[in-house]
Every structure is written in C-alpha cells, then in structure tokens.
Amino acid sequence: MRVVIAGGHGKIALLVQRRLAERGDTAVGLIRNPDQVDDLRAVGATAVVCDLERADVDEVAAHLHDADAVIFAAGAGPGSGAARKDTVDRAAAALLADAATRAGVHRYLLVSSMGVDRPPAAGTDDVWAAYLRAKRAAEDDLRARDLAWTILRPGRLTDDEPTGHVTLTPHAGRGAVSRADVALVLAALLDEPRTAGATLELVDGPTPIADAVHAATT
C-alpha cells in the first residue's frame, strides 16, 4: 500500500509512517520545510517538499500518483494564529481532497478533534475557537465529497507509550489517548475499508485496536 500523509513531520504522522514502513507499506510524507527530510527518512518514509498553503491542486495531485490512500494529519501547530488555523486545518484539508479526487485516490483519512460538534463556549480563547471551527469545516467539506472518507477524532493527546487498547466509537466521551495509539489506529483504519463514511472518536480504553476497528464497521 502506498500512503501519502499531509503534515508528514507531525508527531502522529511520523509514528504512522514508521508503522507503515515496518509492515512493508510505502509512506510518503508531504512537508513544508526541506530541513525535515532526514527526519522522515529516519522512520522509513519518503519526504516530498510541498507547502499546502501555497501549492495548487495540480501540484498536490502529482504527488499522489499511484497512492492507495491519503491521510490528512497536518495542523497549523502551537503558536500559530487564527488565520493559519483556517489556511491549514481547513483549506489544506480541502486541497488534499481536491487533489485526491483529481489523482483518482478514493481513500481519505482525516485526523480531526473532539469538541468540534459544539460551538466554542463563551470565553474560549480565540485561536482555539478558530481551530475548532476549522476542523469542523474540514469535516463538513469531506462528508460532502464522493470519497471513501473516515474521520478520526482523538481525545487529549499525550506522548505516552502505546497500549494497543482503545475506545473507538462515534461517541467515546472525554478522555486522553497517546499519539502512538492514534498512529496505530490510523494504520488499522487503512486496512478496513468498511469504516468509510464513519466519524469515530478515540480515547484510551480496554479494547484491542484490531477489535475496536472491526467493531466500528458494524
């Protein structure tokens, strides 16, 4: 399987790429900064320099040639303002979907966030509110497309070691989950096309990941 990951230098993306490489798949990470190429090579991935805030659909589509799936794991990141939450977390996700359609790549996994179903509470930080709105807009855009999409909404992210056990349901409730387990779930979702059309929340839990993903298809 050839998988192209937008936001290839992010913590989750690097873990996904390592997992894919370990099991013999081809992982291609789209990155903005050429200084990050060696970090992707170190986890077994191929790095492609492509700034999703500047690229057009034809450029991105060219990088998706022969891909079996794409994962949008990009984000404006801490320290960025409200404007970049929109240009990265919403617009770049839509650009990747446009490019996937043009390149004939049907499978699309979107890493979103819990909390996007509700309007930001009064007093919410403006940048965080912009982030939630951007993620919700990206989800809504993807649902309207003729793609085999799956939306994954992790809970509070940690850098803990993976447990291999999670709760993965449409309404998992508040909780935390390690980035390593998120990466394992993304890899498992790639193997299960019957999760297309599902929006799934993810937190720590008692269920082995393979069983949790299988249950999400029923």
Short mmCIF file of N, CA and C in Angstrom, two decimals, residues 60-180:
data_model
loop_
_atom_site.label_atom_id
_atom_site.label_comp_id
_atom_site.label_asym_id
_atom_site.label_seq_id
_atom_site.Cartn_x
_atom_site.Cartn_y
_atom_site.Cartn_z
N VAL A 60 -0.30 19.21 -6.00
CA VAL A 60 -0.54 18.20 -4.97
C VAL A 60 -0.95 16.88 -5.61
N ALA A 61 -1.81 16.93 -6.61
CA ALA A 61 -2.26 15.70 -7.28
C ALA A 61 -1.09 14.93 -7.87
N ALA A 62 -0.09 15.64 -8.37
CA ALA A 62 1.08 14.98 -8.95
C ALA A 62 1.81 14.14 -7.90
N HIS A 63 1.77 14.58 -6.65
CA HIS A 63 2.44 13.84 -5.58
C HIS A 63 1.63 12.62 -5.12
N LEU A 64 0.38 12.53 -5.56
CA LEU A 64 -0.48 11.43 -5.16
C LEU A 64 -0.51 10.31 -6.19
N HIS A 65 0.32 10.41 -7.19
CA HIS A 65 0.34 9.41 -8.26
C HIS A 65 0.59 8.02 -7.68
N ASP A 66 -0.28 7.08 -8.03
CA ASP A 66 -0.18 5.68 -7.60
C ASP A 66 -0.44 5.48 -6.11
N ALA A 67 -0.94 6.49 -5.42
CA ALA A 67 -1.26 6.31 -4.00
C ALA A 67 -2.54 5.48 -3.85
N ASP A 68 -2.60 4.70 -2.78
CA ASP A 68 -3.81 3.95 -2.44
C ASP A 68 -4.68 4.70 -1.45
N ALA A 69 -4.08 5.62 -0.71
CA ALA A 69 -4.82 6.35 0.31
C ALA A 69 -4.04 7.61 0.68
N VAL A 70 -4.77 8.56 1.26
CA VAL A 70 -4.14 9.76 1.83
C VAL A 70 -4.61 9.92 3.26
N ILE A 71 -3.75 10.51 4.06
CA ILE A 71 -4.09 10.86 5.44
C ILE A 71 -3.82 12.34 5.61
N PHE A 72 -4.80 13.08 6.12
CA PHE A 72 -4.55 14.48 6.46
C PHE A 72 -4.26 14.55 7.95
N ALA A 73 -2.99 14.74 8.29
CA ALA A 73 -2.55 14.85 9.67
C ALA A 73 -1.85 16.17 9.91
N ALA A 74 -2.07 17.14 9.02
CA ALA A 74 -1.42 18.44 9.14
C ALA A 74 -2.16 19.32 10.14
N GLY A 75 -1.46 20.31 10.63
CA GLY A 75 -2.06 21.30 11.52
C GLY A 75 -1.17 22.52 11.60
N ALA A 76 -1.78 23.65 11.85
CA ALA A 76 -1.01 24.88 11.93
C ALA A 76 -0.04 24.87 13.11
N GLY A 77 -0.39 24.10 14.15
CA GLY A 77 0.53 23.92 15.25
C GLY A 77 0.45 25.01 16.31
N PRO A 78 1.04 24.75 17.47
CA PRO A 78 1.03 25.73 18.55
C PRO A 78 1.79 26.99 18.15
N GLY A 79 1.30 28.10 18.60
CA GLY A 79 1.94 29.37 18.29
C GLY A 79 1.41 30.03 17.04
N SER A 80 0.63 29.32 16.26
CA SER A 80 0.06 29.92 15.06
C SER A 80 -1.23 30.67 15.41
N GLY A 81 -1.57 31.65 14.59
CA GLY A 81 -2.76 32.45 14.84
C GLY A 81 -4.01 31.86 14.21
N ALA A 82 -5.11 32.57 14.42
CA ALA A 82 -6.39 32.09 13.92
C ALA A 82 -6.40 31.96 12.41
N ALA A 83 -5.72 32.85 11.70
CA ALA A 83 -5.75 32.81 10.24
C ALA A 83 -5.16 31.51 9.71
N ARG A 84 -4.08 31.04 10.33
CA ARG A 84 -3.45 29.80 9.85
C ARG A 84 -4.25 28.56 10.25
N LYS A 85 -5.05 28.66 11.28
CA LYS A 85 -5.95 27.54 11.57
C LYS A 85 -6.87 27.32 10.37
N ASP A 86 -7.28 28.39 9.74
CA ASP A 86 -8.15 28.25 8.57
C ASP A 86 -7.37 27.78 7.35
N THR A 87 -6.22 28.36 7.08
CA THR A 87 -5.49 28.03 5.85
C THR A 87 -4.90 26.63 5.90
N VAL A 88 -4.60 26.12 7.10
CA VAL A 88 -4.04 24.77 7.20
C VAL A 88 -5.12 23.76 7.56
N ASP A 89 -5.75 23.93 8.72
CA ASP A 89 -6.64 22.90 9.23
C ASP A 89 -7.91 22.76 8.41
N ARG A 90 -8.33 23.80 7.71
CA ARG A 90 -9.50 23.68 6.82
C ARG A 90 -9.08 23.63 5.36
N ALA A 91 -8.45 24.71 4.88
CA ALA A 91 -8.21 24.84 3.45
C ALA A 91 -7.26 23.77 2.91
N ALA A 92 -6.21 23.44 3.66
CA ALA A 92 -5.28 22.43 3.18
C ALA A 92 -5.93 21.05 3.15
N ALA A 93 -6.82 20.79 4.09
CA ALA A 93 -7.55 19.51 4.06
C ALA A 93 -8.42 19.41 2.82
N ALA A 94 -9.08 20.52 2.46
CA ALA A 94 -9.90 20.54 1.25
C ALA A 94 -9.03 20.41 0.00
N LEU A 95 -7.88 21.06 0.01
CA LEU A 95 -6.97 20.96 -1.14
C LEU A 95 -6.52 19.51 -1.34
N LEU A 96 -6.20 18.82 -0.25
CA LEU A 96 -5.79 17.43 -0.37
C LEU A 96 -6.93 16.58 -0.93
N ALA A 97 -8.16 16.88 -0.53
CA ALA A 97 -9.30 16.15 -1.06
C ALA A 97 -9.50 16.44 -2.54
N ASP A 98 -9.35 17.69 -2.94
CA ASP A 98 -9.44 18.02 -4.37
C ASP A 98 -8.38 17.26 -5.16
N ALA A 99 -7.16 17.23 -4.62
CA ALA A 99 -6.06 16.56 -5.31
C ALA A 99 -6.29 15.05 -5.36
N ALA A 100 -6.81 14.49 -4.28
CA ALA A 100 -7.09 13.06 -4.27
C ALA A 100 -8.11 12.70 -5.34
N THR A 101 -9.14 13.51 -5.45
CA THR A 101 -10.15 13.27 -6.48
C THR A 101 -9.53 13.35 -7.86
N ARG A 102 -8.70 14.35 -8.09
CA ARG A 102 -8.08 14.52 -9.39
C ARG A 102 -7.13 13.35 -9.70
N ALA A 103 -6.44 12.84 -8.68
CA ALA A 103 -5.48 11.76 -8.89
C ALA A 103 -6.12 10.37 -8.86
N GLY A 104 -7.42 10.32 -8.57
CA GLY A 104 -8.10 9.04 -8.53
C GLY A 104 -7.84 8.24 -7.27
N VAL A 105 -7.52 8.94 -6.17
CA VAL A 105 -7.30 8.28 -4.88
C VAL A 105 -8.58 8.40 -4.07
N HIS A 106 -9.19 7.27 -3.76
CA HIS A 106 -10.53 7.31 -3.17
C HIS A 106 -10.51 7.31 -1.65
N ARG A 107 -9.51 6.71 -1.03
CA ARG A 107 -9.48 6.55 0.43
C ARG A 107 -8.83 7.76 1.07
N TYR A 108 -9.52 8.35 2.06
CA TYR A 108 -9.06 9.58 2.71
C TYR A 108 -9.35 9.48 4.20
N LEU A 109 -8.31 9.56 5.02
CA LEU A 109 -8.46 9.61 6.46
C LEU A 109 -8.15 11.02 6.95
N LEU A 110 -9.04 11.58 7.74
CA LEU A 110 -8.88 12.93 8.28
C LEU A 110 -8.70 12.85 9.78
N VAL A 111 -7.59 13.37 10.29
CA VAL A 111 -7.39 13.49 11.73
C VAL A 111 -8.02 14.81 12.17
N SER A 112 -9.08 14.71 12.93
CA SER A 112 -9.82 15.89 13.37
C SER A 112 -9.62 16.05 14.88
N SER A 113 -10.66 16.43 15.59
CA SER A 113 -10.53 16.68 17.02
C SER A 113 -11.87 16.51 17.69
N MET A 114 -11.85 16.05 18.91
CA MET A 114 -13.08 16.08 19.70
C MET A 114 -13.49 17.53 19.97
N GLY A 115 -14.76 17.73 20.20
CA GLY A 115 -15.26 19.04 20.57
C GLY A 115 -15.74 19.88 19.41
N VAL A 116 -15.61 19.39 18.18
CA VAL A 116 -16.00 20.21 17.04
C VAL A 116 -17.51 20.23 16.82
N ASP A 117 -18.23 19.33 17.47
CA ASP A 117 -19.69 19.29 17.31
C ASP A 117 -20.39 20.42 18.03
N ARG A 118 -19.71 21.02 18.98
CA ARG A 118 -20.33 22.05 19.80
C ARG A 118 -19.70 23.40 19.52
N PRO A 119 -20.51 24.48 19.50
CA PRO A 119 -19.91 25.81 19.35
C PRO A 119 -18.95 26.08 20.50
N PRO A 120 -17.86 26.78 20.26
CA PRO A 120 -16.94 27.11 21.35
C PRO A 120 -17.67 27.81 22.49
N ALA A 121 -17.37 27.40 23.71
CA ALA A 121 -18.02 28.00 24.87
C ALA A 121 -17.62 29.46 25.01
N ALA A 122 -18.50 30.22 25.66
CA ALA A 122 -18.21 31.62 25.92
C ALA A 122 -16.89 31.74 26.68
N GLY A 123 -16.04 32.66 26.23
CA GLY A 123 -14.76 32.85 26.88
C GLY A 123 -13.65 31.99 26.34
N THR A 124 -13.96 31.13 25.34
CA THR A 124 -12.93 30.29 24.74
C THR A 124 -11.89 31.15 24.04
N ASP A 125 -10.63 30.80 24.19
CA ASP A 125 -9.55 31.50 23.50
C ASP A 125 -9.85 31.60 22.00
N ASP A 126 -9.61 32.76 21.41
CA ASP A 126 -9.97 32.99 20.01
C ASP A 126 -9.27 32.02 19.06
N VAL A 127 -8.02 31.72 19.33
CA VAL A 127 -7.27 30.83 18.44
C VAL A 127 -7.80 29.40 18.56
N TRP A 128 -8.08 28.96 19.77
CA TRP A 128 -8.64 27.61 19.94
C TRP A 128 -10.02 27.51 19.28
N ALA A 129 -10.81 28.56 19.42
CA ALA A 129 -12.13 28.57 18.78
C ALA A 129 -11.98 28.49 17.26
N ALA A 130 -10.99 29.21 16.72
CA ALA A 130 -10.75 29.16 15.28
C ALA A 130 -10.32 27.77 14.85
N TYR A 131 -9.53 27.11 15.68
CA TYR A 131 -9.10 25.75 15.38
C TYR A 131 -10.30 24.80 15.31
N LEU A 132 -11.19 24.88 16.29
CA LEU A 132 -12.36 24.01 16.30
C LEU A 132 -13.26 24.28 15.10
N ARG A 133 -13.43 25.55 14.76
CA ARG A 133 -14.26 25.87 13.59
C ARG A 133 -13.62 25.35 12.30
N ALA A 134 -12.30 25.46 12.20
CA ALA A 134 -11.61 24.99 11.01
C ALA A 134 -11.73 23.47 10.87
N LYS A 135 -11.57 22.75 11.98
CA LYS A 135 -11.69 21.30 11.94
C LYS A 135 -13.12 20.89 11.57
N ARG A 136 -14.11 21.57 12.11
CA ARG A 136 -15.49 21.24 11.78
C ARG A 136 -15.76 21.51 10.30
N ALA A 137 -15.25 22.62 9.79
CA ALA A 137 -15.44 22.93 8.38
C ALA A 137 -14.77 21.90 7.48
N ALA A 138 -13.60 21.42 7.89
CA ALA A 138 -12.90 20.38 7.12
C ALA A 138 -13.72 19.10 7.11
N GLU A 139 -14.29 18.75 8.24
CA GLU A 139 -15.15 17.56 8.30
C GLU A 139 -16.36 17.70 7.38
N ASP A 140 -17.05 18.84 7.47
CA ASP A 140 -18.24 19.05 6.66
C ASP A 140 -17.92 19.00 5.17
N ASP A 141 -16.79 19.59 4.80
CA ASP A 141 -16.36 19.57 3.40
C ASP A 141 -16.13 18.14 2.94
N LEU A 142 -15.47 17.34 3.77
CA LEU A 142 -15.13 15.97 3.38
C LEU A 142 -16.39 15.12 3.25
N ARG A 143 -17.33 15.30 4.15
CA ARG A 143 -18.56 14.50 4.10
C ARG A 143 -19.34 14.72 2.82
N ALA A 144 -19.18 15.88 2.22
CA ALA A 144 -19.92 16.20 1.00
C ALA A 144 -19.27 15.63 -0.25
N ARG A 145 -18.14 14.99 -0.11
CA ARG A 145 -17.38 14.52 -1.28
C ARG A 145 -17.62 13.03 -1.52
N ASP A 146 -17.42 12.65 -2.77
CA ASP A 146 -17.55 11.25 -3.18
C ASP A 146 -16.21 10.55 -3.00
N LEU A 147 -15.79 10.45 -1.74
CA LEU A 147 -14.57 9.77 -1.37
C LEU A 147 -14.88 8.76 -0.27
N ALA A 148 -14.04 7.75 -0.13
CA ALA A 148 -14.19 6.77 0.95
C ALA A 148 -13.48 7.33 2.18
N TRP A 149 -14.13 8.29 2.82
CA TRP A 149 -13.50 9.02 3.92
C TRP A 149 -13.81 8.37 5.26
N THR A 150 -12.88 8.53 6.18
CA THR A 150 -13.10 8.22 7.59
C THR A 150 -12.53 9.38 8.39
N ILE A 151 -13.32 9.87 9.33
CA ILE A 151 -12.89 10.98 10.19
C ILE A 151 -12.57 10.42 11.57
N LEU A 152 -11.37 10.70 12.05
CA LEU A 152 -10.93 10.24 13.36
C LEU A 152 -10.77 11.44 14.28
N ARG A 153 -11.45 11.40 15.42
CA ARG A 153 -11.41 12.49 16.40
C ARG A 153 -10.74 12.00 17.68
N PRO A 154 -9.43 12.17 17.81
CA PRO A 154 -8.77 11.76 19.05
C PRO A 154 -9.13 12.70 20.20
N GLY A 155 -9.04 12.14 21.41
CA GLY A 155 -9.17 12.96 22.60
C GLY A 155 -7.88 13.70 22.89
N ARG A 156 -7.69 14.08 24.14
CA ARG A 156 -6.48 14.83 24.52
C ARG A 156 -5.25 13.98 24.25
N LEU A 157 -4.32 14.55 23.48
CA LEU A 157 -3.17 13.77 23.03
C LEU A 157 -2.04 13.79 24.05
N THR A 158 -1.42 12.62 24.20
CA THR A 158 -0.27 12.50 25.09
C THR A 158 0.89 11.86 24.32
N ASP A 159 2.06 11.92 24.89
CA ASP A 159 3.23 11.27 24.32
C ASP A 159 3.57 9.97 25.04
N ASP A 160 2.58 9.38 25.69
CA ASP A 160 2.79 8.11 26.38
C ASP A 160 3.09 6.98 25.40
N GLU A 161 3.62 5.91 25.91
CA GLU A 161 3.83 4.71 25.10
C GLU A 161 2.48 4.13 24.68
N PRO A 162 2.43 3.46 23.54
CA PRO A 162 1.16 2.87 23.10
C PRO A 162 0.74 1.72 24.00
N THR A 163 -0.57 1.59 24.19
CA THR A 163 -1.10 0.45 24.93
C THR A 163 -1.66 -0.61 23.99
N GLY A 164 -2.02 -0.18 22.77
CA GLY A 164 -2.66 -1.11 21.85
C GLY A 164 -4.11 -1.36 22.17
N HIS A 165 -4.66 -0.66 23.16
CA HIS A 165 -6.06 -0.82 23.57
C HIS A 165 -6.72 0.55 23.61
N VAL A 166 -7.92 0.65 23.06
CA VAL A 166 -8.58 1.95 22.92
C VAL A 166 -10.09 1.80 23.05
N THR A 167 -10.75 2.94 23.09
CA THR A 167 -12.19 3.03 22.85
C THR A 167 -12.36 3.81 21.55
N LEU A 168 -13.03 3.21 20.58
CA LEU A 168 -13.18 3.81 19.25
C LEU A 168 -14.65 3.67 18.85
N THR A 169 -15.41 4.73 19.05
CA THR A 169 -16.84 4.72 18.78
C THR A 169 -17.26 6.11 18.30
N PRO A 170 -18.48 6.24 17.77
CA PRO A 170 -18.93 7.58 17.37
C PRO A 170 -19.01 8.57 18.52
N HIS A 171 -19.21 8.07 19.74
CA HIS A 171 -19.30 8.96 20.91
C HIS A 171 -18.54 8.31 22.06
N ALA A 172 -17.24 8.54 22.07
CA ALA A 172 -16.38 7.87 23.06
C ALA A 172 -16.36 8.58 24.40
N GLY A 173 -16.75 9.83 24.46
CA GLY A 173 -16.66 10.58 25.71
C GLY A 173 -15.28 11.18 25.89
N ARG A 174 -15.18 12.07 26.85
CA ARG A 174 -13.91 12.76 27.08
C ARG A 174 -12.84 11.78 27.56
N GLY A 175 -11.60 12.09 27.19
CA GLY A 175 -10.50 11.24 27.63
C GLY A 175 -9.24 11.57 26.87
N ALA A 176 -8.19 10.87 27.22
CA ALA A 176 -6.88 11.07 26.58
C ALA A 176 -6.54 9.84 25.76
N VAL A 177 -5.59 10.02 24.86
CA VAL A 177 -5.07 8.91 24.07
C VAL A 177 -3.66 9.28 23.62
N SER A 178 -2.80 8.29 23.57
CA SER A 178 -1.43 8.58 23.14
C SER A 178 -1.37 8.76 21.63
N ARG A 179 -0.46 9.61 21.20
CA ARG A 179 -0.25 9.78 19.76
C ARG A 179 0.15 8.45 19.11
N ALA A 180 0.88 7.64 19.86
CA ALA A 180 1.30 6.35 19.32
C ALA A 180 0.11 5.45 19.04
#
